[in-house]
Coordinates of C-alpha atoms in Angstrom, one line a residue:
M1 CA 67.8 -101.8 -64.2
T2 CA 68.5 -102.4 -68.4
T3 CA 70.5 -100.2 -69.9
V4 CA 67.8 -99.3 -72.4
E5 CA 65.8 -98.3 -69.4
S6 CA 68.4 -96.4 -68.1
A7 CA 68.8 -94.5 -71.4
V8 CA 64.8 -93.6 -71.2
R9 CA 64.2 -92.8 -67.6
P10 CA 65.7 -89.6 -66.4
P11 CA 67.8 -89.1 -64.1
K12 CA 67.0 -89.0 -60.8
G13 CA 67.5 -85.3 -59.9
Q14 CA 66.0 -84.3 -62.7
R15 CA 62.6 -86.5 -61.9
R16 CA 63.0 -84.8 -58.8
T17 CA 63.0 -81.2 -60.2
E18 CA 60.0 -82.2 -62.2
G19 CA 58.0 -83.1 -59.5
E20 CA 58.7 -80.3 -57.6
A21 CA 57.6 -77.7 -60.7
G22 CA 54.3 -79.9 -60.9
G23 CA 53.5 -79.6 -57.6
K24 CA 54.4 -75.7 -57.7
R25 CA 52.0 -75.1 -60.4
A26 CA 49.4 -77.2 -58.4
G27 CA 50.0 -75.3 -55.6
R28 CA 49.7 -71.8 -57.4
W29 CA 46.6 -73.1 -59.1
R30 CA 44.8 -73.9 -55.8
R31 CA 45.8 -70.4 -54.5
D32 CA 45.1 -68.2 -57.0
K33 CA 42.1 -70.4 -58.9
T34 CA 39.9 -67.6 -57.1
L35 CA 41.5 -64.6 -59.0
F36 CA 41.4 -66.9 -62.3
F37 CA 37.9 -67.2 -62.3
L38 CA 37.0 -63.3 -61.6
A39 CA 39.5 -62.7 -64.4
L40 CA 37.5 -65.2 -67.1
P41 CA 34.6 -62.9 -67.8
G42 CA 37.3 -60.0 -68.5
A43 CA 39.2 -62.4 -70.8
L44 CA 36.5 -63.9 -72.7
Y45 CA 35.2 -60.4 -73.1
F46 CA 38.3 -59.1 -74.8
V47 CA 38.7 -62.2 -76.9
L48 CA 35.1 -62.5 -78.1
F49 CA 34.7 -58.5 -79.1
F50 CA 38.7 -57.5 -79.4
Y51 CA 40.5 -60.7 -80.8
I52 CA 37.8 -62.7 -82.6
P53 CA 36.6 -59.6 -84.7
L54 CA 40.0 -59.1 -86.1
L55 CA 39.8 -62.1 -88.6
G56 CA 37.1 -59.7 -90.3
N57 CA 40.2 -57.4 -91.4
V58 CA 40.5 -60.2 -94.2
V59 CA 37.6 -57.9 -95.8
A60 CA 40.2 -55.1 -96.4
F61 CA 41.6 -57.6 -99.4
Q62 CA 38.3 -58.7 -100.8
D63 CA 35.8 -57.4 -103.1
Y64 CA 33.4 -58.2 -99.9
S65 CA 29.7 -58.6 -100.4
P66 CA 27.6 -59.7 -97.4
F67 CA 25.5 -62.1 -99.4
L68 CA 28.5 -64.0 -100.6
G69 CA 30.2 -64.2 -97.5
F70 CA 34.2 -64.3 -96.8
T71 CA 34.4 -67.3 -98.6
G72 CA 32.6 -66.6 -101.3
S73 CA 34.0 -62.8 -101.9
A74 CA 36.6 -62.4 -104.8
F75 CA 40.3 -61.4 -103.3
V76 CA 41.3 -58.1 -104.7
G77 CA 45.0 -57.6 -103.1
F78 CA 45.7 -54.3 -102.2
E79 CA 42.9 -52.4 -104.6
N80 CA 41.2 -51.4 -101.6
F81 CA 44.1 -49.5 -100.4
T82 CA 44.6 -47.9 -103.6
A83 CA 41.4 -46.8 -103.9
M84 CA 41.5 -45.3 -100.2
L85 CA 44.5 -43.3 -101.0
E86 CA 43.2 -41.8 -103.8
D87 CA 40.0 -40.9 -102.4
D88 CA 39.8 -36.8 -101.4
A89 CA 37.6 -37.3 -98.8
F90 CA 39.9 -40.1 -97.1
W91 CA 42.6 -37.0 -96.7
K92 CA 40.1 -34.7 -95.6
A93 CA 39.2 -37.2 -92.8
V94 CA 42.6 -37.9 -91.9
G95 CA 43.4 -33.9 -91.5
N96 CA 40.5 -33.5 -89.6
T97 CA 41.6 -36.4 -87.5
L98 CA 45.0 -35.0 -87.0
E99 CA 44.0 -31.4 -86.1
I100 CA 41.4 -32.7 -83.6
T101 CA 43.7 -35.2 -82.2
L102 CA 46.8 -32.8 -81.7
L103 CA 44.5 -30.1 -79.9
Q104 CA 43.3 -32.9 -77.5
L105 CA 47.0 -33.6 -76.9
V106 CA 47.8 -30.2 -76.0
L107 CA 44.7 -29.1 -73.9
F108 CA 42.9 -32.4 -72.8
F109 CA 45.7 -34.3 -72.0
P110 CA 47.4 -32.0 -69.4
A111 CA 43.8 -31.3 -67.9
P112 CA 43.4 -34.0 -65.2
L113 CA 46.6 -33.7 -64.2
G114 CA 46.4 -29.9 -63.2
L115 CA 42.9 -30.8 -61.6
A116 CA 44.5 -33.6 -59.7
L117 CA 47.0 -31.5 -58.4
L118 CA 44.9 -29.1 -57.1
L119 CA 42.8 -31.7 -55.4
H120 CA 45.6 -33.2 -53.7
S121 CA 46.5 -29.5 -52.5
M122 CA 43.3 -29.3 -50.7
L123 CA 43.6 -29.8 -46.7
G124 CA 40.0 -30.3 -46.2
S125 CA 39.2 -34.2 -46.8
R126 CA 35.3 -33.5 -47.1
L127 CA 35.7 -30.7 -49.4
K128 CA 38.1 -33.0 -51.3
R129 CA 35.3 -35.7 -51.8
I130 CA 32.7 -33.6 -52.3
V131 CA 34.9 -31.8 -55.2
Q132 CA 36.0 -34.9 -56.4
T133 CA 32.1 -36.6 -56.7
V134 CA 31.1 -33.4 -58.8
V135 CA 33.8 -33.4 -61.4
Y136 CA 33.3 -37.2 -61.6
L137 CA 29.8 -36.8 -62.6
P138 CA 30.0 -35.8 -66.2
H139 CA 31.8 -38.6 -67.2
F140 CA 28.6 -40.8 -66.4
M141 CA 26.5 -38.8 -69.0
S142 CA 26.2 -39.9 -72.4
W143 CA 27.4 -37.9 -75.2
V144 CA 23.6 -37.3 -76.4
I145 CA 23.0 -35.4 -73.2
V146 CA 26.5 -33.6 -73.4
V147 CA 25.8 -32.4 -77.0
A148 CA 22.2 -31.3 -76.1
M149 CA 23.4 -29.5 -72.9
F150 CA 26.1 -27.5 -75.0
Q151 CA 23.1 -26.3 -77.6
Q152 CA 20.9 -25.1 -74.9
V153 CA 24.0 -23.3 -73.4
F154 CA 25.8 -22.2 -76.8
G155 CA 23.3 -22.7 -79.5
G156 CA 21.7 -20.2 -81.7
A157 CA 18.9 -19.8 -79.4
G158 CA 20.9 -20.9 -76.2
S159 CA 21.1 -19.4 -73.0
L160 CA 24.6 -17.5 -73.9
N161 CA 22.9 -15.9 -77.2
M162 CA 19.6 -14.8 -75.3
F163 CA 21.9 -12.7 -72.7
L164 CA 23.8 -10.9 -75.5
R165 CA 20.7 -10.0 -77.4
Q166 CA 19.3 -8.8 -74.2
N167 CA 22.1 -6.8 -73.7
D168 CA 22.4 -5.4 -77.3
I169 CA 25.4 -7.6 -77.9
G170 CA 26.3 -9.6 -81.3
I171 CA 25.5 -13.4 -80.9
L172 CA 28.1 -15.9 -81.1
N173 CA 28.1 -18.6 -83.6
I174 CA 29.5 -21.4 -81.5
M175 CA 27.7 -24.6 -82.3
N176 CA 27.1 -24.3 -86.0
N177 CA 30.7 -22.6 -86.6
P178 CA 32.9 -25.2 -88.6
D179 CA 36.0 -23.2 -88.3
T180 CA 35.9 -23.8 -84.6
F181 CA 34.1 -27.3 -84.6
S182 CA 37.5 -29.1 -83.4
L183 CA 37.8 -26.4 -80.5
L184 CA 34.5 -27.3 -79.7
M185 CA 34.8 -31.1 -79.5
T186 CA 37.9 -30.4 -77.3
S187 CA 36.0 -28.5 -74.9
Q188 CA 33.6 -30.9 -74.7
V189 CA 35.9 -33.7 -74.0
V190 CA 37.9 -31.8 -71.2
W191 CA 34.2 -30.8 -69.2
K192 CA 33.2 -34.3 -69.8
D193 CA 36.0 -36.6 -68.9
C194 CA 38.5 -34.3 -67.0
G195 CA 37.7 -35.0 -63.6
W196 CA 37.6 -39.1 -64.7
G197 CA 41.2 -38.9 -65.6
T198 CA 42.2 -37.5 -62.5
I199 CA 41.5 -40.9 -60.5
M200 CA 44.9 -42.5 -61.8
F201 CA 46.7 -38.9 -61.2
L202 CA 45.4 -39.0 -57.8
A203 CA 46.3 -42.3 -57.0
A204 CA 49.9 -41.8 -58.1
L205 CA 50.1 -38.3 -56.1
V206 CA 49.0 -40.3 -53.0
A207 CA 52.2 -42.9 -53.8
V208 CA 54.8 -39.9 -53.7
D209 CA 56.9 -40.1 -50.8
Q210 CA 55.8 -37.1 -48.2
N211 CA 59.0 -37.0 -46.7
L212 CA 60.5 -35.7 -49.9
Y213 CA 58.0 -32.8 -49.4
E214 CA 59.7 -32.4 -46.0
A215 CA 63.2 -32.2 -47.2
A216 CA 62.8 -29.9 -50.1
A217 CA 60.6 -27.8 -47.6
V218 CA 63.8 -27.7 -45.5
D219 CA 66.3 -26.9 -48.4
G220 CA 64.4 -23.8 -49.2
G221 CA 61.8 -25.5 -52.1
G222 CA 58.9 -23.2 -52.6
R223 CA 55.7 -24.6 -53.7
W224 CA 57.0 -24.5 -57.6
R225 CA 60.1 -26.1 -57.0
R226 CA 58.4 -29.0 -54.9
L227 CA 56.3 -29.4 -57.8
W228 CA 58.7 -29.7 -60.2
H229 CA 61.6 -31.8 -58.4
V230 CA 59.4 -33.8 -56.4
T231 CA 55.9 -34.4 -57.6
L232 CA 56.1 -34.7 -61.5
P233 CA 59.3 -37.1 -61.3
G234 CA 57.4 -38.9 -58.7
I235 CA 54.1 -39.7 -61.2
R236 CA 56.8 -39.6 -63.7
P237 CA 56.0 -43.5 -64.6
V238 CA 52.3 -43.0 -64.5
L239 CA 52.4 -39.9 -66.9
I240 CA 54.7 -41.6 -69.6
M241 CA 52.0 -45.0 -68.9
L242 CA 49.0 -42.7 -69.9
F243 CA 50.7 -41.0 -72.8
I244 CA 51.5 -44.3 -74.4
L245 CA 48.4 -45.4 -73.9
R246 CA 46.9 -42.1 -75.4
L247 CA 49.0 -42.6 -78.6
G248 CA 47.7 -46.2 -78.8
D249 CA 44.2 -44.3 -79.1
I250 CA 45.4 -41.2 -81.0
L251 CA 43.2 -41.7 -84.1
S252 CA 39.8 -42.3 -82.7
V253 CA 38.6 -39.1 -81.4
G254 CA 35.0 -39.6 -80.5
F255 CA 32.8 -41.5 -83.1
E256 CA 29.3 -40.8 -81.2
Q257 CA 30.4 -37.2 -80.1
I258 CA 30.9 -35.9 -83.9
L259 CA 28.3 -38.2 -85.3
L260 CA 25.7 -36.3 -83.0
Q261 CA 27.4 -32.6 -84.1
R262 CA 27.3 -33.5 -87.9
K263 CA 24.1 -31.9 -89.4
F264 CA 25.6 -28.5 -87.4
V265 CA 28.8 -28.1 -88.8
G266 CA 28.6 -30.1 -92.0
A267 CA 30.9 -33.3 -92.9
N268 CA 33.6 -31.3 -94.8
A269 CA 34.5 -30.2 -91.0
S270 CA 33.5 -32.9 -88.8
E271 CA 34.5 -35.9 -91.1
V272 CA 37.4 -38.1 -89.2
I273 CA 38.5 -41.4 -89.9
D274 CA 35.8 -43.4 -87.5
T275 CA 32.8 -41.4 -89.4
Y276 CA 34.9 -42.4 -92.9
V277 CA 34.7 -45.8 -92.1
F278 CA 30.9 -45.5 -90.8
Q279 CA 29.9 -43.8 -93.8
N280 CA 31.7 -45.6 -96.4
G281 CA 31.0 -49.3 -95.1
L282 CA 27.6 -48.6 -93.5
I283 CA 25.7 -46.1 -95.7
N284 CA 27.3 -46.9 -98.7
G285 CA 28.4 -50.4 -98.9
E286 CA 31.7 -50.1 -99.8
W287 CA 32.8 -52.6 -97.3
G288 CA 36.5 -53.4 -98.6
M289 CA 37.5 -49.7 -98.8
S290 CA 36.1 -48.6 -95.2
T291 CA 37.6 -52.3 -93.6
A292 CA 41.1 -50.8 -95.3
A293 CA 40.3 -47.5 -93.2
G294 CA 39.8 -49.1 -90.1
L295 CA 43.0 -51.6 -90.5
M296 CA 45.3 -48.7 -91.0
K297 CA 44.1 -46.6 -88.2
G298 CA 44.8 -49.8 -86.1
I299 CA 48.5 -50.4 -87.1
I300 CA 49.1 -47.0 -87.0
G301 CA 47.6 -46.8 -83.7
A302 CA 49.9 -50.0 -82.5
A303 CA 53.2 -48.6 -84.4
L304 CA 52.7 -45.4 -82.2
M305 CA 52.2 -47.2 -79.0
F306 CA 55.2 -49.7 -79.3
A307 CA 57.5 -46.7 -80.7
A308 CA 56.6 -44.6 -77.4
N309 CA 57.1 -47.8 -75.2
K310 CA 60.5 -48.0 -76.8
L311 CA 61.4 -44.7 -75.9
A312 CA 60.0 -45.0 -72.7
H313 CA 62.5 -48.0 -72.0
R314 CA 65.4 -45.9 -73.4
L315 CA 64.2 -43.4 -70.9
G316 CA 64.8 -45.9 -67.9
E317 CA 60.9 -46.0 -67.5
Q318 CA 59.1 -49.6 -67.7
G319 CA 56.2 -48.1 -69.7
V320 CA 52.9 -50.2 -70.7
Y321 CA 54.9 -53.6 -70.4
S322 CA 58.7 -54.5 -69.5
R323 CA 61.7 -55.4 -72.0

């Protein structure tokens, strides 16, 4: 072997290491190719409908016209953001969004946990399965059906007010009251998705070591002490992960749900960021300003998720992703 060839070719041990690495990769591919093909449709879905559309955020920095397209529309910098921040309707939408978000964090987020604890404490497996099936069903109903059901019960001519009239009691203005619209929305979300939200919590509760409950009972711990010192610490990673994911989607408070009830309470009470984007973009043609609002919403949600995940790392938990 010449001096040049020996300088170009890697050492014998290194060649063997690279060959072993290639063999391991080929072995993993043969082993996991079925899982890869199963995951491919889901990956393509996210790429096509979530990641590629992100390129459309360039509209936030343009005086966009659908007839001119991305390349023909003039670049205006941050003018759309300035116009958005000077719009009173935008700040009203932000206020309504934050109000609904806080109510859902306080009332809806703990509801699936409480229901899961109740289901987990049931002794009869047959009764547990029946209750689980019943509480899961509302999740599969569309918002059109849910809003129609609430209107039939709590509307002006609904069954509740009919009962109140028959007994000479004053009627309740629930569906058409702008002041309680946020609470009404939260109650609808709890009724529809509380049962479905118990799935993750029930899976986490099953994974808690039963020996810990027996040890706590031997030490004299009652039901509430076992809940506080065994159950909640056992499912804390799942709680933190779901809370982080909720923070990432915190500014999305139900576009379809609100749009169906907008006529009952008016735009002043029902305008949120999603409906603001819809109204200004598709209805009024303010493409740049509505895209700027949607982009800002996404950035704030991502920042909250990353900050909460960092806090989870400080608390010793993995969070959504590891460090």
